[in-house]
Coordinates of C-alpha atoms (C1' of nucleotides) in Angstrom, one line a residue:
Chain A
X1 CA 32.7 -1.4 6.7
X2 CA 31.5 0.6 9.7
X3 CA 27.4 0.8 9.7
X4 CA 25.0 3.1 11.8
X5 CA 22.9 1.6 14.5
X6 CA 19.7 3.5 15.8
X7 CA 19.0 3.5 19.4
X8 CA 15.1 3.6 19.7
X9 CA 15.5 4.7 22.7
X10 CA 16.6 8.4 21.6
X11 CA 14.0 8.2 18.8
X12 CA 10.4 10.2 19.3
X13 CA 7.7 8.0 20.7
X14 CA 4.2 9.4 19.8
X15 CA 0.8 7.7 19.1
X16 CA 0.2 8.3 16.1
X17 CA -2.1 7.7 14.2
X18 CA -2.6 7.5 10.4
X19 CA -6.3 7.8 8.8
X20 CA -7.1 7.5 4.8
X21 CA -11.0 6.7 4.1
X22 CA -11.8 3.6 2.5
X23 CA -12.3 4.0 -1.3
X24 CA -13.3 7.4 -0.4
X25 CA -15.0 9.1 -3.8
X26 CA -16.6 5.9 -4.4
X27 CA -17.9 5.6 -0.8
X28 CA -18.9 9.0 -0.7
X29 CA -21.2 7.8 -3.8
X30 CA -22.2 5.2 -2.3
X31 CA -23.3 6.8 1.2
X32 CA -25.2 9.9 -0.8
X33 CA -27.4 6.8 -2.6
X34 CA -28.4 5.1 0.2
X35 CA -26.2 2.3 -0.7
X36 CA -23.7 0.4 1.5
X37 CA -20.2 1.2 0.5
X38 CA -18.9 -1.9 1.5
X39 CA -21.3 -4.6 -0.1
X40 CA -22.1 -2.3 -3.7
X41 CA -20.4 -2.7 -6.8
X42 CA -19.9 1.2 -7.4
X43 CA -17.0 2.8 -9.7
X44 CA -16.8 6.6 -10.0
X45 CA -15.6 7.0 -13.9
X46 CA -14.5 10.0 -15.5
X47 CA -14.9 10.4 -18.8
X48 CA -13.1 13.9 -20.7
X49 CA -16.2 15.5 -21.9
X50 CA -15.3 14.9 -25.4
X51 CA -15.3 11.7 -26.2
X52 CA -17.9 10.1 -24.0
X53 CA -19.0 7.5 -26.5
X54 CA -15.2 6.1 -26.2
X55 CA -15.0 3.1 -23.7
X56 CA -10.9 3.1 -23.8
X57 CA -10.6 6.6 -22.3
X58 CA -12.8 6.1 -19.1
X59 CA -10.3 7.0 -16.1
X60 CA -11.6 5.3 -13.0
X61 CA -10.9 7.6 -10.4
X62 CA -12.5 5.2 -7.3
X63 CA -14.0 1.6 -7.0
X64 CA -15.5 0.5 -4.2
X65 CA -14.2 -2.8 -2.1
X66 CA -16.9 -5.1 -3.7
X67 CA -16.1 -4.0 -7.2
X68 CA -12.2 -3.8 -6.6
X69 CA -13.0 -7.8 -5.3
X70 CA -14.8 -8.3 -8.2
X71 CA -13.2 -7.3 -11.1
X72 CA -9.3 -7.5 -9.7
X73 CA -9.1 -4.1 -10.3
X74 CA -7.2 -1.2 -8.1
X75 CA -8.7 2.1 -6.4
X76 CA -7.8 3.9 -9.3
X77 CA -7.7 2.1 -13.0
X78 CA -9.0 2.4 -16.5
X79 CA -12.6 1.4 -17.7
X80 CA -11.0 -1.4 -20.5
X81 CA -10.0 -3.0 -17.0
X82 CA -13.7 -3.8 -16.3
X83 CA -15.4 -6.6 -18.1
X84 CA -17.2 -5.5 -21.4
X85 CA -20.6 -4.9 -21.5
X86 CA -20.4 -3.6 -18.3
X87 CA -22.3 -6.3 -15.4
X88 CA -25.6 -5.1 -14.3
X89 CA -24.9 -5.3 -10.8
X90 CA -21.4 -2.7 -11.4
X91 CA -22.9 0.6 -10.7
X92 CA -20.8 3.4 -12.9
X93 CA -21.2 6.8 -11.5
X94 CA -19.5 10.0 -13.1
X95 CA -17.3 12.1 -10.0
X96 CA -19.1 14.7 -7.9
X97 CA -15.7 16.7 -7.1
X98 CA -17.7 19.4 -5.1
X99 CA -19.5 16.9 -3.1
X100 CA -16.3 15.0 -2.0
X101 CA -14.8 17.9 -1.1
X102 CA -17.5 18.8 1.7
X103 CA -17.5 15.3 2.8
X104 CA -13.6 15.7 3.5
X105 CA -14.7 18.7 5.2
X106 CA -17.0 17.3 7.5
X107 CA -14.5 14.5 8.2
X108 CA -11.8 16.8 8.8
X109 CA -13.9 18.8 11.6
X110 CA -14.8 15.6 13.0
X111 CA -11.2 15.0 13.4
X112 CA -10.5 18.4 14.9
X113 CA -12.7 17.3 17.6
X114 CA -10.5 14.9 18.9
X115 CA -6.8 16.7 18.5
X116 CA -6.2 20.4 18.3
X117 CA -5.0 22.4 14.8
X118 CA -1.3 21.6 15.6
X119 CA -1.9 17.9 16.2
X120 CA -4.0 17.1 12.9
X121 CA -2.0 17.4 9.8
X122 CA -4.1 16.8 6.7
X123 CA -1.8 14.4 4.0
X124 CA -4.4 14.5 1.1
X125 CA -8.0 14.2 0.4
X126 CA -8.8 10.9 2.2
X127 CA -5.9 10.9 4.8
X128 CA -4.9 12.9 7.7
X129 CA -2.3 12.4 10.6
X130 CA -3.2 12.9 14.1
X131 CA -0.7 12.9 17.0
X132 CA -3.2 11.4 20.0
X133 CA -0.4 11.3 22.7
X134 CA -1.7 14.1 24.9
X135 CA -5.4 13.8 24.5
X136 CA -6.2 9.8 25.6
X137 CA -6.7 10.7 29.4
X138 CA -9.3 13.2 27.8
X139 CA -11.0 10.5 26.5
X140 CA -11.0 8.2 29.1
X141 CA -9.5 5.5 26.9
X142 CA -5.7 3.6 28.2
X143 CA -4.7 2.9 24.4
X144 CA -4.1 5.0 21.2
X145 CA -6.0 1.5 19.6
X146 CA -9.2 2.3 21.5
X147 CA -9.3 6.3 20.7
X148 CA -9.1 4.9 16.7
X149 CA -11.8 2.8 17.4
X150 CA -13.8 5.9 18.9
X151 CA -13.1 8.0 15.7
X152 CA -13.8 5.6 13.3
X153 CA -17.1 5.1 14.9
X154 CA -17.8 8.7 15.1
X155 CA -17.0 8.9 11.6
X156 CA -18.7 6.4 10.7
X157 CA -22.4 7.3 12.7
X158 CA -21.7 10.8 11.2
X159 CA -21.2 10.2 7.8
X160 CA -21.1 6.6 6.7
X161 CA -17.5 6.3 5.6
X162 CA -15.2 3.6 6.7
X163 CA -11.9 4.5 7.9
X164 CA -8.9 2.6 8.1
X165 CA -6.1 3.9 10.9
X166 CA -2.5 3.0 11.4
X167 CA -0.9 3.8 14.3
X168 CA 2.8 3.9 15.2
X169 CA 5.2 5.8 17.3
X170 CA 6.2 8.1 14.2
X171 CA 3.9 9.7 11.5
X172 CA 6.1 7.0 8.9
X173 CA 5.8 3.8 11.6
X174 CA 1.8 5.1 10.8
X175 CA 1.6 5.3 7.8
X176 CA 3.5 1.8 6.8
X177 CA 1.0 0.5 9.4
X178 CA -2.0 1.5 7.6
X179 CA -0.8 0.7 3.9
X180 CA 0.5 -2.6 4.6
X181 CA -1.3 -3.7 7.4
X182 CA -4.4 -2.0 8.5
X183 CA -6.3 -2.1 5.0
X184 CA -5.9 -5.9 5.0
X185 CA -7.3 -6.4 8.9
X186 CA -11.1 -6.9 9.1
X187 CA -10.9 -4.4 12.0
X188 CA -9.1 -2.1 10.0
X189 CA -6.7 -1.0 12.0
X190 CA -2.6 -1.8 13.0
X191 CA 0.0 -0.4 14.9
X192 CA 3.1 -0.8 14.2
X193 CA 5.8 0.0 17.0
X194 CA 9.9 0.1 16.9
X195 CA 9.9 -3.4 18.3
X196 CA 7.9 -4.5 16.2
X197 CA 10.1 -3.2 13.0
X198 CA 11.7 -6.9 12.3
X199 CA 8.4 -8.2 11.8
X200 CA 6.4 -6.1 10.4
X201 CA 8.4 -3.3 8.1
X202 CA 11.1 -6.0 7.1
X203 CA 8.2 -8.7 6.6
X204 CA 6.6 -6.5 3.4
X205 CA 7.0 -8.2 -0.1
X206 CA 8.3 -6.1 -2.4
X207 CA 10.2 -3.1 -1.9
X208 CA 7.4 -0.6 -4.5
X209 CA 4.8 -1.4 -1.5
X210 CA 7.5 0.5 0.9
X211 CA 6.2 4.4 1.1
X212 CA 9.1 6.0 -1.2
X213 CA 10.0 3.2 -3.7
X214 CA 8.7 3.2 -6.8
X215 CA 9.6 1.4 -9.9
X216 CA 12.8 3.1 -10.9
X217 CA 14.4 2.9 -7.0
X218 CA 13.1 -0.5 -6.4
X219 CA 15.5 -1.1 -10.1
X220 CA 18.4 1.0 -9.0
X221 CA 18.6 -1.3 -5.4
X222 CA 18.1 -4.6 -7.1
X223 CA 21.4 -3.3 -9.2
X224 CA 23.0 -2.9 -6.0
X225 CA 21.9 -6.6 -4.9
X226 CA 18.8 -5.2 -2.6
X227 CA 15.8 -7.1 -3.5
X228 CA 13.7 -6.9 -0.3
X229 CA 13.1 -4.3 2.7
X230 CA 14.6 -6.7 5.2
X231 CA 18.4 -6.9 2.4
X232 CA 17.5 -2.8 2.3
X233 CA 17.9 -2.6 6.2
X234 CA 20.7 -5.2 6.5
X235 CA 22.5 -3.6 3.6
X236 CA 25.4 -0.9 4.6
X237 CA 24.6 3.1 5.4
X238 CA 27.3 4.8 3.9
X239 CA 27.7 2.8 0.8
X240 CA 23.9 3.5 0.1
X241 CA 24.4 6.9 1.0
X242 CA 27.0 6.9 -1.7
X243 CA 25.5 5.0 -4.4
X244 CA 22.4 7.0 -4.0
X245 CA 22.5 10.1 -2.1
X246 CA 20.4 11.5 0.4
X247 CA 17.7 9.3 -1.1
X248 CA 19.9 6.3 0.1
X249 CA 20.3 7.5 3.5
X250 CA 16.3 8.4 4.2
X251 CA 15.1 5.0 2.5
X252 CA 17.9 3.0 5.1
X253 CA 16.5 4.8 8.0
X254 CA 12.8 4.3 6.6
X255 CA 13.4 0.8 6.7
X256 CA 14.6 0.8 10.3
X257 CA 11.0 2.7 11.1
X258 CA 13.2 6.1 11.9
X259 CA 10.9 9.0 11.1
X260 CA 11.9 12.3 13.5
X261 CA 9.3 14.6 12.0
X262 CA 6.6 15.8 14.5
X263 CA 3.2 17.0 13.3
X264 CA 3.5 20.3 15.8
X265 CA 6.2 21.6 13.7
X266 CA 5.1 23.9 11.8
X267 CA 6.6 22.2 8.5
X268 CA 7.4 24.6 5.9
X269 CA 7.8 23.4 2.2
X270 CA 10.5 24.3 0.6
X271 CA 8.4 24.9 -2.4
X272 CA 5.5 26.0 -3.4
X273 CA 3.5 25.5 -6.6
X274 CA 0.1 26.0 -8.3
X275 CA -0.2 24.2 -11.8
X276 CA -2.5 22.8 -14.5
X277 CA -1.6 19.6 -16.7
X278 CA -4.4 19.0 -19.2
X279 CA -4.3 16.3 -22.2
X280 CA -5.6 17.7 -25.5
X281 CA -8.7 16.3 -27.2
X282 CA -6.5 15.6 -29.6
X283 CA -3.1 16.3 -31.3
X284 CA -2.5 20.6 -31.9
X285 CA 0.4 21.6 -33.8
X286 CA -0.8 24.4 -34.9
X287 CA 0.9 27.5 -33.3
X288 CA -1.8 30.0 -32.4
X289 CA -3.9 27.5 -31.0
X290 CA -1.4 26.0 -28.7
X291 CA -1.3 29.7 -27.7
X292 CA -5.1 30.0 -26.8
X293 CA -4.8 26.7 -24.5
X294 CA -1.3 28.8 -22.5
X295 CA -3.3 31.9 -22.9
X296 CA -6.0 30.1 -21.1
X297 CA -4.1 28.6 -18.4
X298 CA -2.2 31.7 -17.7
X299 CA -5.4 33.3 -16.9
X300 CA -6.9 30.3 -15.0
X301 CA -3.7 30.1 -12.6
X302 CA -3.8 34.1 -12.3
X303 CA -7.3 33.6 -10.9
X304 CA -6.0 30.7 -8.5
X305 CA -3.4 33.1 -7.3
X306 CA -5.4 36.5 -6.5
X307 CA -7.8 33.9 -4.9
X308 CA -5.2 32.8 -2.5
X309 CA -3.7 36.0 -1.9
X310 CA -0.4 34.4 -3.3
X311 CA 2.3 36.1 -6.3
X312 CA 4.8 33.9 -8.4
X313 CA 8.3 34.7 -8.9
X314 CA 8.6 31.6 -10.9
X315 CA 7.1 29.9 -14.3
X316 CA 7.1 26.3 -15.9
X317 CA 5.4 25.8 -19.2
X318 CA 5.6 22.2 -20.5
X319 CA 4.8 21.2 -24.1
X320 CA 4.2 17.0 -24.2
X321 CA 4.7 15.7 -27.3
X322 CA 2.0 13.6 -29.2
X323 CA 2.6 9.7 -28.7
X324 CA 5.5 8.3 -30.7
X325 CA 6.6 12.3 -31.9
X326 CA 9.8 12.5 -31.1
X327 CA 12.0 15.8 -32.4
X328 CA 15.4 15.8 -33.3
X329 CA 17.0 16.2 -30.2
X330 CA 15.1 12.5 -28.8
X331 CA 13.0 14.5 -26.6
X332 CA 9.5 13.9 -25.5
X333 CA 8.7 17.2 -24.1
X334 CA 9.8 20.8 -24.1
X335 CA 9.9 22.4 -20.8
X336 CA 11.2 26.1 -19.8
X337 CA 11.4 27.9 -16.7
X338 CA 11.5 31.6 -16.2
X339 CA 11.7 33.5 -13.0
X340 CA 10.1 36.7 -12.7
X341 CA 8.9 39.7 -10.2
X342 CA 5.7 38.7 -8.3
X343 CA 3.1 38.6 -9.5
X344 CA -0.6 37.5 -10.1
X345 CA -1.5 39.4 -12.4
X346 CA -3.6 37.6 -15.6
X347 CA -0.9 39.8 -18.1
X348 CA 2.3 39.3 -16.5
X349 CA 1.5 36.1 -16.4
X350 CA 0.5 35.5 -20.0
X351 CA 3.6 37.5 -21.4
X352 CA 5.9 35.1 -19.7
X353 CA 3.8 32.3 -20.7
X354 CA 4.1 33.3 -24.3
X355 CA 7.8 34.6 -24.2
X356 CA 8.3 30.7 -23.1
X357 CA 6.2 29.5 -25.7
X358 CA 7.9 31.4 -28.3
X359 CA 11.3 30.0 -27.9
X360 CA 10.5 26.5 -27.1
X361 CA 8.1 25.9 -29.9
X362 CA 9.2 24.8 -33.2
X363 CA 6.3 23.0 -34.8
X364 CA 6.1 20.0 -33.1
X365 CA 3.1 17.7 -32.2
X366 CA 1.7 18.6 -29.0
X367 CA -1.1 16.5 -27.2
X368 CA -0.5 17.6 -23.6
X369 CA 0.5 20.7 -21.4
X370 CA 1.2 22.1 -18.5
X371 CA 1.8 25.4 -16.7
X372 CA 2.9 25.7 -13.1
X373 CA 3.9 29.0 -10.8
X374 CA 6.1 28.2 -8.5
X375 CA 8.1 30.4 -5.7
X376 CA 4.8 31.5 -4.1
X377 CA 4.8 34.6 -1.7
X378 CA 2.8 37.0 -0.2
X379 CA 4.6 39.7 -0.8
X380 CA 1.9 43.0 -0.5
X381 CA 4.2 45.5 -2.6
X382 CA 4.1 46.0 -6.3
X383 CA 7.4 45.6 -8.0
X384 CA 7.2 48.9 -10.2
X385 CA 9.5 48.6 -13.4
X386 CA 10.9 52.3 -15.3
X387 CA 9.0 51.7 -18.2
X388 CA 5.6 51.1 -17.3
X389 CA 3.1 53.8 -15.9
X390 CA 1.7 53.1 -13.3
X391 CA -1.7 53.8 -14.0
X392 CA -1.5 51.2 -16.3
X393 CA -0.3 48.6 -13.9
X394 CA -3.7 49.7 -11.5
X395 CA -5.9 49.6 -14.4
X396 CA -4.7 46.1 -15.5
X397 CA -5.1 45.1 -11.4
X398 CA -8.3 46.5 -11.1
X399 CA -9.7 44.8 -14.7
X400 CA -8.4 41.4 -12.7
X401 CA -10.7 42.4 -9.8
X402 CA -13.6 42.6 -11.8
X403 CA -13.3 39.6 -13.9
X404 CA -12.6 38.1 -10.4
X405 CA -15.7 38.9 -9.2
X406 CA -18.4 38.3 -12.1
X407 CA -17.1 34.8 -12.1
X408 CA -17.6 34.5 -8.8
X409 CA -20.9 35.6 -8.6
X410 CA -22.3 34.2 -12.2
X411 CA -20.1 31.4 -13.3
X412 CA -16.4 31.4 -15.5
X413 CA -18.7 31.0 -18.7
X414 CA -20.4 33.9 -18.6
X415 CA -17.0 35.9 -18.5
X416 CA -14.4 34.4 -21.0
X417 CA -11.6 35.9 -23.4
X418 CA -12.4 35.9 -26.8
X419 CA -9.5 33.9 -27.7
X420 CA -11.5 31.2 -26.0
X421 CA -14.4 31.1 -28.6
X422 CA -11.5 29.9 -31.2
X423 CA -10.4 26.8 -32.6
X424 CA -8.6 24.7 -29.5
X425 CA -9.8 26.8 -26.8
X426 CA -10.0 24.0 -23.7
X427 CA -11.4 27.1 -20.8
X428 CA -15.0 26.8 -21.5
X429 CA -15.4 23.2 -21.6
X430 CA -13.1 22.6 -18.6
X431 CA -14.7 25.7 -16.2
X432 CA -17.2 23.1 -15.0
X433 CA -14.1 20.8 -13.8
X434 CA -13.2 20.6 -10.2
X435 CA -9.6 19.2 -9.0
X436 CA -9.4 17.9 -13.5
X437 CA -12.8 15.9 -13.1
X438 CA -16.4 16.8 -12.8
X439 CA -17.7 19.0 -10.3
X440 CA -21.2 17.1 -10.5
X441 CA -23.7 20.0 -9.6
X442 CA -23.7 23.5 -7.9
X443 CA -25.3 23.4 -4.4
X444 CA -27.9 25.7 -5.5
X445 CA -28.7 23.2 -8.6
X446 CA -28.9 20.2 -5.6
X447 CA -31.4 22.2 -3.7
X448 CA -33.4 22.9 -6.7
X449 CA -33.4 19.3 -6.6
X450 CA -34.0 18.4 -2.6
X451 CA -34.6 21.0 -1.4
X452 CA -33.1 23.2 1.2
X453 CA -32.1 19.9 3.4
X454 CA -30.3 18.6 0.9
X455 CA -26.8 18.4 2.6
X456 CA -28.6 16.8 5.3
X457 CA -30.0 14.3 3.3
X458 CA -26.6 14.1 2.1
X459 CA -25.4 13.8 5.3
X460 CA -23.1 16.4 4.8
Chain B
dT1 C1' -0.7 2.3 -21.2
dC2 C1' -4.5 3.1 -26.4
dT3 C1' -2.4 10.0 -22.5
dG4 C1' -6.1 12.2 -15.6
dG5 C1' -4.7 15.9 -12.8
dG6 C1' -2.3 18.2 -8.9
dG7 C1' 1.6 18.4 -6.0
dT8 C1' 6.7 18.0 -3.5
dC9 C1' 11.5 16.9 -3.4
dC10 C1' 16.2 15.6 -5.2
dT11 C1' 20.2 15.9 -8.4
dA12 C1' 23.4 17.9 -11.4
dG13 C1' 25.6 21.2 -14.2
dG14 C1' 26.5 26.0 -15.4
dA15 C1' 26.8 31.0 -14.1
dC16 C1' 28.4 34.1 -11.1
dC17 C1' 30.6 36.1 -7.0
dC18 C1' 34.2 36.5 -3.6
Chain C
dT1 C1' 48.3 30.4 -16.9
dC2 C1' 49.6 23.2 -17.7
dT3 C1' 44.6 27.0 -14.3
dG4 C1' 42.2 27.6 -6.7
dG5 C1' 38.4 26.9 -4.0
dG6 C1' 33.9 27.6 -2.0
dG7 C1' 29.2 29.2 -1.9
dT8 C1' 24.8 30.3 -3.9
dC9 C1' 21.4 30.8 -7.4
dC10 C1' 19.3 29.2 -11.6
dT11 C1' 17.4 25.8 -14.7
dA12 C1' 16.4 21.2 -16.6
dG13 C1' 15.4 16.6 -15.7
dG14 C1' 13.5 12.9 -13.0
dA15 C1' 11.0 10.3 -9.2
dC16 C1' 7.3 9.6 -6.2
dC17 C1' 2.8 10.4 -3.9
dC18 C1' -2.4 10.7 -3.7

DNA sequence: TCTGGGGTCCTAGGACCC
DNA sequence: TCTGGGGTCCTAGGACCC
């Protein structure tokens, strides 16, 4: 059978390079207490405000290296992973979300010193993608190797986080760099080039440490006889292409290093989506208080929407059934979608929320959901329906505005929906969370505490 | 897994239109 | 009607990433 061969030569040749802070939340702990965030033994744990007494449901969100080295645990784990009682020298900090996120700030600017807007492309919280290739002369420096080792300096001085970089002609050459090479170097850092791809890309263990397999794919090649990355890239195109789609295709290329995405682009995705997921204290079956929770969450992504200037046209409600429920149809979850005209507004958004509600729910034992708007837009105009004055539709906008703005200016508690005060209501004990986890406190709360320099002291 | 939370992308089948 | 084909939109379901 025919096969595809890539020419390098045709491919884009960057530098590249690929940045992710090391253990970030739990260095960022680490740096604000003086400590050093390589030699502590420092997790940040979150624990759902409920049932703090209970070990089992501790979610570690971060650990530092030491602790990671030892307790064999990963960056992100469960506390019944650590030994029991805790070791005195394992410092166990709850998350600061608020504070993390004006670290990655800070970081971020630092890296906007050293490429312009369309060169930095920020990947998550901890890692960001800079193409280098135009601005080394600027820097006086003959190597993309030598500018990491400037920014990871200046990051360091500036901040105390570590920084690991990968570095690669391609943003995906970079990034397979950093996860599988760079992390593991003592001088934190690896490039990975095209001629290097037999030995380095081919070289990696197991295909679920390649970016894009997971357990199911790595399962679905091993029943087509691939076992390793090197089989993946020897294997045949088009038969992966057929066997598994487009999916096929990009993981073949992926494993020849072939990546033709440029960070200059201006990459649009095809989707767009703003959603909550929580887990429920505990099981709800009951109908009107699975209600409240929706209710809730409509009104909590509303907010999220006027604040972004953004409108729906789409809606996701997912019911998760308790552990072990399953309904008659073998389920484990009811889901529904709904499309609908833009919107942000806290009623529209409710109505669908409950219309969805109302014919997916049948009694069953719910412990977890989730609500998502999707097909974002910025459409300005209001979509005016035959039916609905619309006085009514400015009076319900302008009620937004104002619920908007007092819990801006004095917190979400002091403005919340009666429904709230009932039985199940999650809003009140969750307005305090930040990205799902503890915000830690309020920058006027830490200046109470130190005093106007306090994000100095932090060094943030 | 003895249930964290927030995202994006791909597939497949049905509805509907020409 | 023992019966065409192609395109697009919609929704449910699933996989993966940080």
């Amino acid at each position: 059978m025919e096969n595809i061969q890539f020419d390098y030569a045709l491919e884009p040749s960057r530098d590249i390079l690929c940045i992710d802070c090391k253990s970030f939340y739990a260095s960022t702990e680490c740096v604000l207490r003086g400590w050093d965030p390589l030699r502590t033994e420092l997790v940040v744990m979150s624990y759902p405000s409920h049932r703090m007494d209970q070990r089992a449901s501790g979610l570690i969100l971060a650990s530092s290296p030491a602790a990671k080295r030892a307790y064999g645990i990963g960056n992100v784990s469960r506390a019944r992973d650590l030994p029991f009682p805790y070791p005195p020298s394992l410092k166990i900090v709850p998350p600061r979300m608020r504070l993390y996120m004006k670290m990655n700030q800070k970081i971020n600017r630092i890296y906007k010193s050293y490429c312009d807007e369309e060169n930095h492309h920020v990947y998550s919280v901890d890692e960001s993608f800079l193409d280098v290739t135009n601005v080394l002369k600027l820097f006086q420096v003959d190597s993309p190797f030598e500018l990491a080792r400037m920014i990871q300096r200046d990051v360091f001085c500036q901040t105390g986080i570590y920084t690991t970089v990968g570095i690669g002609d391609n943003p995906l050459l970079a990034k397979l760099a950093l996860d599988n090479a760079a992390k593991k170097n003592a001088n934190m850092k690896a490039e990975w080039r095209y001629q290097d791809v037999a030995r380095t890309i081919w070289k990696i263990p197991e295909l679920t440490d390649f970016w894009g397999i997971g357990k199911k794919q790595a399962k679905r090649l091993n029943n087509l006889g691939i076992r390793s990355i090197d089989q993946l890239a020897h294997s045949n195109y088009f038969y992966l292409k057929e066997r598994m789609g487009v999916i096929g295709a990009q993981l073949y290329a992926h494993s020849w290093g072939i990546d033709r995405s440029f960070l200059g682009e201006t990459y649009e995705p095809k989707s767009h989506s703003i959603g909550h997921q929580q887990i429920l204290p505990r099981d709800y079956d009951k109908k009107e208080e699975l209600a409240v929770v929706i209710k809730e969450m409509a009104d909590q992504i509303g907010t999220r929407l006027r604040k972004d200037g953004l409108k729906a046209e789409g809606l996701t409600l997912q019911l998760i059934f308790s552990k072990g429920y399953i309904d008659e149809g073998d389920r484990t979850y009811l889901k529904r979608h709904m499309t609908l005209e833009a919107t942000a507004q806290r009623k529209d958004l409710m109505k669908v929320a409950m219309k969805m509600f109302d014919s997916l729910y049948r009694g069953q034992v719910i412990r977890a959901v989730a609500l998502t708007a999707d097909r974002l837009t910025r459409k300005e105009y209001q979509q005016l329906d035959l039916f609905t004055p619309i006085e009514l539709i400015e009076q319900a906008k302008k009620v937004d505005e104002i619920v908007d703005r007092i819990r801006q200016r004095y917190g979400f508690k002091k403005l919340v929906y009666a429904h709230s005060l009932k039985e199940g209501g999650r809003a009140i004990e969750r307005s305090s969370l930040v990205g799902g986890h503890a915000g830690g406190l309020s920058g006027l709360e830490e200046e109470k505490n130190f005093g106007k320099n306090w994000e100095k002291l932090y060094r943030l």
